[in-house]
Amino acid sequence: MAAVQTRSERALNRVAIAAVLVITLIFLAPIYWITSTAFKPRNLATTIPPTVLFEPEISPFVKLFTKRSQLREAPTPEEYAAAPWWERMVFDGGEKIVRSGRGEVQLSGYPNRFMNSLIVAITSTVLAVGMGTFTAYGFSRFKVKGEADLLFFILSTRMLPPVVVAIPMFLMYRAVGLNDTHWGLIILYTAFNLSFSVWLMKGFIDEIPKEYEEAALVDGYTRMQAFFKIVIPEAATGIAATAVFCFITAWNEYAFALIMTNRRAQTAPPFIPSQVGSGLPDWTVIAAGTFLFLLPVAIFTFLLRNHLLRGMSFGAIRK
């Protein structure tokens, strides 16, 4: 009987491992596709069947960071030989790099959009997590009249999809001059992430024994000192997990960034799909922009990986 159970357990383990591998491959397939397309020549990006083996090149990244125009006539051998190696890649694709009157290379809008994404995502994440932690501490440690109703009201701000409130927000922002500004997006993303931050952080702070703070107060600490020296260190893993999710939400947001911004404060998500080559979408450039856009989130999550698993489980077990 034990041998039969052992065989059945082994079979179940194999099935579970196979299911995990299949799910992992399904989730990794788009990332592989984007990464491989970012290093493909343009003529191999849309082949049927897809080209798996190819010689990688960095011309999509050169095109991503520079302004280009279509070649009306092929460059002379002298012009081709005198051009830098990275500019020859653009020549080979039937395009040329736009230069200023002084011969300086004109950069595309991608670097500015990428920097806008960093500014907006980092600032809104810090504000959302900071205010969410203070608010969650108040709900967790003090008796608040109508606490359940207030928490439900905070959560209800996330019940409507962003596109539903985009037009009213656009009209209000236009009236107060916040359209196409960094602070306009920062305020919007902070408000959108604040409810998530409050609910997540309240669960984490509820799991920290109140006796720690009471002992600190007896020793002469003020309430604020006890908060910063006792609660914050204990809730560090929860803060890290909350920060990751808030950053990902702000980093990937598309609808508000598309409607609320135009040029000055536009982030990378609305800009990447607008990349075109010689009259048609250049999928290699779009893939290159997407590949670079994935890196900050991957790096941020990797750096906080030791806190993330603990933060996800912290506050989940109730006595």
Tab-separated table of N, CA and C in Angstrom, residues 177-263:
chain	number	residue	atom	x	y	z
A	177	GLY	N	-4.186	73.804	-15.071
A	177	GLY	CA	-2.875	73.886	-15.701
A	177	GLY	C	-1.931	72.739	-15.390
A	178	LEU	N	-2.476	71.557	-15.098
A	178	LEU	CA	-1.625	70.407	-14.798
A	178	LEU	C	-1.471	69.455	-15.973
A	179	ASN	N	-2.087	69.761	-17.103
A	179	ASN	CA	-1.909	68.907	-18.277
A	179	ASN	C	-0.459	68.941	-18.740
A	180	ASP	N	0.031	67.779	-19.132
A	180	ASP	CA	1.383	67.646	-19.669
A	180	ASP	C	2.433	68.160	-18.689
A	181	THR	N	2.263	67.824	-17.408
A	181	THR	CA	3.256	68.176	-16.392
A	181	THR	C	3.611	66.925	-15.595
A	182	HIS	N	4.836	66.918	-15.060
A	182	HIS	CA	5.256	65.786	-14.230
A	182	HIS	C	4.398	65.677	-12.971
A	183	TRP	N	4.135	66.815	-12.336
A	183	TRP	CA	3.360	66.773	-11.103
A	183	TRP	C	1.931	66.304	-11.338
A	184	GLY	N	1.389	66.588	-12.507
A	184	GLY	CA	0.052	66.095	-12.809
A	184	GLY	C	-0.004	64.571	-12.788
A	185	LEU	N	0.957	63.920	-13.453
A	185	LEU	CA	0.990	62.454	-13.438
A	185	LEU	C	1.352	61.915	-12.064
A	186	ILE	N	2.261	62.587	-11.369
A	186	ILE	CA	2.663	62.119	-10.042
A	186	ILE	C	1.476	62.125	-9.088
A	187	ILE	N	0.703	63.203	-9.094
A	187	ILE	CA	-0.484	63.279	-8.225
A	187	ILE	C	-1.482	62.189	-8.595
A	188	LEU	N	-1.680	61.989	-9.882
A	188	LEU	CA	-2.643	60.995	-10.342
A	188	LEU	C	-2.231	59.587	-9.944
A	189	TYR	N	-0.971	59.237	-10.191
A	189	TYR	CA	-0.491	57.889	-9.860
A	189	TYR	C	-0.430	57.668	-8.355
A	190	THR	N	-0.093	58.722	-7.606
A	190	THR	CA	-0.075	58.593	-6.146
A	190	THR	C	-1.466	58.304	-5.611
A	191	ALA	N	-2.454	59.051	-6.105
A	191	ALA	CA	-3.832	58.824	-5.661
A	191	ALA	C	-4.324	57.442	-6.061
A	192	PHE	N	-3.911	56.990	-7.233
A	192	PHE	CA	-4.363	55.679	-7.719
A	192	PHE	C	-3.740	54.550	-6.903
A	193	ASN	N	-2.483	54.707	-6.476
A	193	ASN	CA	-1.793	53.654	-5.727
A	193	ASN	C	-2.011	53.742	-4.228
A	194	LEU	N	-2.536	54.867	-3.756
A	194	LEU	CA	-2.634	55.078	-2.316
A	194	LEU	C	-3.549	54.062	-1.645
A	195	SER	N	-4.678	53.746	-2.257
A	195	SER	CA	-5.607	52.789	-1.651
A	195	SER	C	-4.963	51.413	-1.518
A	196	PHE	N	-4.270	50.989	-2.557
A	196	PHE	CA	-3.568	49.709	-2.509
A	196	PHE	C	-2.518	49.718	-1.409
A	197	SER	N	-1.783	50.817	-1.300
A	197	SER	CA	-0.734	50.927	-0.293
A	197	SER	C	-1.313	50.884	1.123
A	198	VAL	N	-2.431	51.576	1.344
A	198	VAL	CA	-3.034	51.601	2.679
A	198	VAL	C	-3.484	50.211	3.099
A	199	TRP	N	-4.193	49.518	2.227
A	199	TRP	CA	-4.706	48.200	2.576
A	199	TRP	C	-3.587	47.189	2.784
A	200	LEU	N	-2.584	47.233	1.948
A	200	LEU	CA	-1.490	46.276	2.092
A	200	LEU	C	-0.678	46.556	3.355
A	201	MET	N	-0.371	47.821	3.602
A	201	MET	CA	0.434	48.156	4.764
A	201	MET	C	-0.323	47.945	6.076
A	202	LYS	N	-1.637	48.113	6.066
A	202	LYS	CA	-2.394	47.864	7.297
A	202	LYS	C	-2.281	46.399	7.715
A	203	GLY	N	-2.330	45.498	6.742
A	203	GLY	CA	-2.158	44.091	7.072
A	203	GLY	C	-0.792	43.799	7.662
A	204	PHE	N	0.236	44.462	7.150
A	204	PHE	CA	1.582	44.251	7.679
A	204	PHE	C	1.716	44.809	9.095
A	205	ILE	N	1.218	46.036	9.307
A	205	ILE	CA	1.376	46.676	10.619
A	205	ILE	C	0.530	45.973	11.678
A	206	ASP	N	-0.622	45.424	11.297
A	206	ASP	CA	-1.446	44.683	12.254
A	206	ASP	C	-0.693	43.500	12.855
A	207	GLU	N	0.252	42.940	12.114
A	207	GLU	CA	0.998	41.771	12.579
A	207	GLU	C	2.151	42.134	13.507
A	208	ILE	N	2.472	43.413	13.633
A	208	ILE	CA	3.546	43.842	14.540
A	208	ILE	C	2.950	44.024	15.932
A	209	PRO	N	3.434	43.299	16.930
A	209	PRO	CA	2.841	43.403	18.282
A	209	PRO	C	2.898	44.833	18.826
A	210	LYS	N	1.801	45.263	19.414
A	210	LYS	CA	1.752	46.602	19.998
A	210	LYS	C	2.667	46.731	21.211
A	211	GLU	N	2.993	45.587	21.803
A	211	GLU	CA	3.828	45.627	23.009
A	211	GLU	C	5.203	46.238	22.734
A	212	TYR	N	5.706	46.081	21.515
A	212	TYR	CA	7.000	46.687	21.175
A	212	TYR	C	6.951	48.202	21.338
A	213	GLU	N	5.897	48.796	20.827
A	213	GLU	CA	5.765	50.253	20.924
A	213	GLU	C	5.476	50.685	22.359
A	214	GLU	N	4.656	49.901	23.069
A	214	GLU	CA	4.342	50.250	24.453
A	214	GLU	C	5.599	50.246	25.313
A	215	ALA	N	6.492	49.277	25.072
A	215	ALA	CA	7.752	49.229	25.813
A	215	ALA	C	8.618	50.447	25.478
A	216	ALA	N	8.624	50.837	24.204
A	216	ALA	CA	9.400	52.012	23.795
A	216	ALA	C	8.832	53.280	24.430
A	217	LEU	N	7.505	53.397	24.516
A	217	LEU	CA	6.880	54.569	25.134
A	217	LEU	C	7.208	54.637	26.621
A	218	VAL	N	7.243	53.457	27.283
A	218	VAL	CA	7.604	53.423	28.701
A	218	VAL	C	9.040	53.893	28.894
A	219	ASP	N	9.909	53.578	27.914
A	219	ASP	CA	11.319	53.975	27.998
A	219	ASP	C	11.547	55.441	27.652
A	220	GLY	N	10.482	56.183	27.349
A	220	GLY	CA	10.615	57.605	27.102
A	220	GLY	C	10.552	58.012	25.641
A	221	TYR	N	10.304	57.073	24.744
A	221	TYR	CA	10.175	57.407	23.320
A	221	TYR	C	8.857	58.146	23.093
A	222	THR	N	8.847	59.055	22.165
A	222	THR	CA	7.594	59.644	21.724
A	222	THR	C	6.915	58.680	20.747
A	223	ARG	N	5.652	58.962	20.435
A	223	ARG	CA	4.933	58.105	19.494
A	223	ARG	C	5.625	58.096	18.129
A	224	MET	N	6.093	59.262	17.693
A	224	MET	CA	6.756	59.342	16.391
A	224	MET	C	8.088	58.602	16.402
A	225	GLN	N	8.838	58.701	17.513
A	225	GLN	CA	10.099	57.969	17.613
A	225	GLN	C	9.856	56.464	17.611
A	226	ALA	N	8.826	56.027	18.292
A	226	ALA	CA	8.495	54.599	18.300
A	226	ALA	C	8.096	54.135	16.910
A	227	PHE	N	7.405	54.988	16.175
A	227	PHE	CA	6.990	54.634	14.818
A	227	PHE	C	8.207	54.424	13.918
A	228	PHE	N	9.149	55.374	13.960
A	228	PHE	CA	10.296	55.296	13.060
A	228	PHE	C	11.326	54.259	13.499
A	229	LYS	N	11.484	54.060	14.814
A	229	LYS	CA	12.533	53.166	15.287
A	229	LYS	C	12.049	51.745	15.574
A	230	ILE	N	10.757	51.556	15.705
A	230	ILE	CA	10.224	50.219	15.999
A	230	ILE	C	9.390	49.686	14.833
A	231	VAL	N	8.388	50.459	14.423
A	231	VAL	CA	7.436	49.962	13.422
A	231	VAL	C	8.067	49.878	12.039
A	232	ILE	N	8.737	50.944	11.605
A	232	ILE	CA	9.303	50.969	10.254
A	232	ILE	C	10.297	49.831	10.027
A	233	PRO	N	11.277	49.591	10.942
A	233	PRO	CA	12.172	48.452	10.716
A	233	PRO	C	11.450	47.110	10.670
A	234	GLU	N	10.437	46.942	11.518
A	234	GLU	CA	9.706	45.680	11.528
A	234	GLU	C	8.880	45.495	10.253
A	235	ALA	N	8.404	46.596	9.683
A	235	ALA	CA	7.553	46.528	8.489
A	235	ALA	C	8.347	46.714	7.201
A	236	ALA	N	9.673	46.632	7.269
A	236	ALA	CA	10.504	46.904	6.086
A	236	ALA	C	10.185	45.973	4.929
A	237	THR	N	9.956	44.691	5.228
A	237	THR	CA	9.648	43.752	4.140
A	237	THR	C	8.305	44.086	3.485
A	238	GLY	N	7.332	44.484	4.302
A	238	GLY	CA	6.039	44.873	3.750
A	238	GLY	C	6.140	46.140	2.925
A	239	ILE	N	6.948	47.087	3.377
A	239	ILE	CA	7.153	48.321	2.617
A	239	ILE	C	7.802	48.008	1.274
A	240	ALA	N	8.778	47.089	1.271
A	240	ALA	CA	9.442	46.716	0.014
A	240	ALA	C	8.456	46.072	-0.961
A	241	ALA	N	7.621	45.162	-0.466
A	241	ALA	CA	6.644	44.514	-1.343
A	241	ALA	C	5.645	45.522	-1.896
A	242	THR	N	5.178	46.429	-1.048
A	242	THR	CA	4.236	47.453	-1.500
A	242	THR	C	4.877	48.370	-2.528
A	243	ALA	N	6.134	48.736	-2.296
A	243	ALA	CA	6.841	49.618	-3.227
A	243	ALA	C	6.984	48.971	-4.595
A	244	VAL	N	7.256	47.672	-4.625
A	244	VAL	CA	7.406	46.975	-5.911
A	244	VAL	C	6.122	47.062	-6.712
A	245	PHE	N	4.996	46.773	-6.089
A	245	PHE	CA	3.727	46.773	-6.818
A	245	PHE	C	3.303	48.189	-7.219
A	246	CYS	N	3.541	49.158	-6.350
A	246	CYS	CA	3.208	50.540	-6.714
A	246	CYS	C	4.082	51.027	-7.865
A	247	PHE	N	5.364	50.672	-7.832
A	247	PHE	CA	6.277	51.091	-8.902
A	247	PHE	C	5.877	50.454	-10.233
A	248	ILE	N	5.550	49.169	-10.210
A	248	ILE	CA	5.154	48.494	-11.449
A	248	ILE	C	3.888	49.116	-12.028
A	249	THR	N	2.918	49.430	-11.168
A	249	THR	CA	1.673	50.041	-11.638
A	249	THR	C	1.931	51.398	-12.280
A	250	ALA	N	2.725	52.242	-11.613
A	250	ALA	CA	3.018	53.571	-12.156
A	250	ALA	C	3.896	53.477	-13.400
A	251	TRP	N	4.809	52.530	-13.426
A	251	TRP	CA	5.744	52.397	-14.549
A	251	TRP	C	5.028	51.949	-15.817
A	252	ASN	N	4.061	51.063	-15.681
A	252	ASN	CA	3.400	50.483	-16.849
A	252	ASN	C	2.146	51.235	-17.284
A	253	GLU	N	1.690	52.219	-16.519
A	253	GLU	CA	0.414	52.877	-16.809
A	253	GLU	C	0.440	53.540	-18.190
A	254	TYR	N	-0.627	53.327	-18.936
A	254	TYR	CA	-0.677	53.789	-20.332
A	254	TYR	C	-1.787	54.813	-20.587
A	255	ALA	N	-2.999	54.543	-20.081
A	255	ALA	CA	-4.165	55.352	-20.463
A	255	ALA	C	-4.014	56.811	-20.025
A	256	PHE	N	-3.705	57.043	-18.740
A	256	PHE	CA	-3.552	58.415	-18.260
A	256	PHE	C	-2.377	59.118	-18.933
A	257	ALA	N	-1.271	58.376	-19.118
A	257	ALA	CA	-0.101	58.983	-19.760
A	257	ALA	C	-0.406	59.394	-21.195
A	258	LEU	N	-1.255	58.633	-21.872
A	258	LEU	CA	-1.612	58.954	-23.249
A	258	LEU	C	-2.515	60.180	-23.322
A	259	ILE	N	-3.473	60.293	-22.399
A	259	ILE	CA	-4.476	61.356	-22.458
A	259	ILE	C	-3.970	62.642	-21.804
A	260	MET	N	-3.250	62.505	-20.702
A	260	MET	CA	-2.869	63.674	-19.899
A	260	MET	C	-1.588	64.354	-20.364
A	261	THR	N	-0.806	63.713	-21.216
A	261	THR	CA	0.469	64.290	-21.626
A	261	THR	C	0.561	64.327	-23.143
A	262	ASN	N	1.464	65.182	-23.615
A	262	ASN	CA	1.667	65.312	-25.054
A	262	ASN	C	3.137	65.175	-25.419
A	263	ARG	N	3.970	66.084	-24.917
A	263	ARG	CA	5.390	66.040	-25.236
A	263	ARG	C	6.260	66.216	-23.989
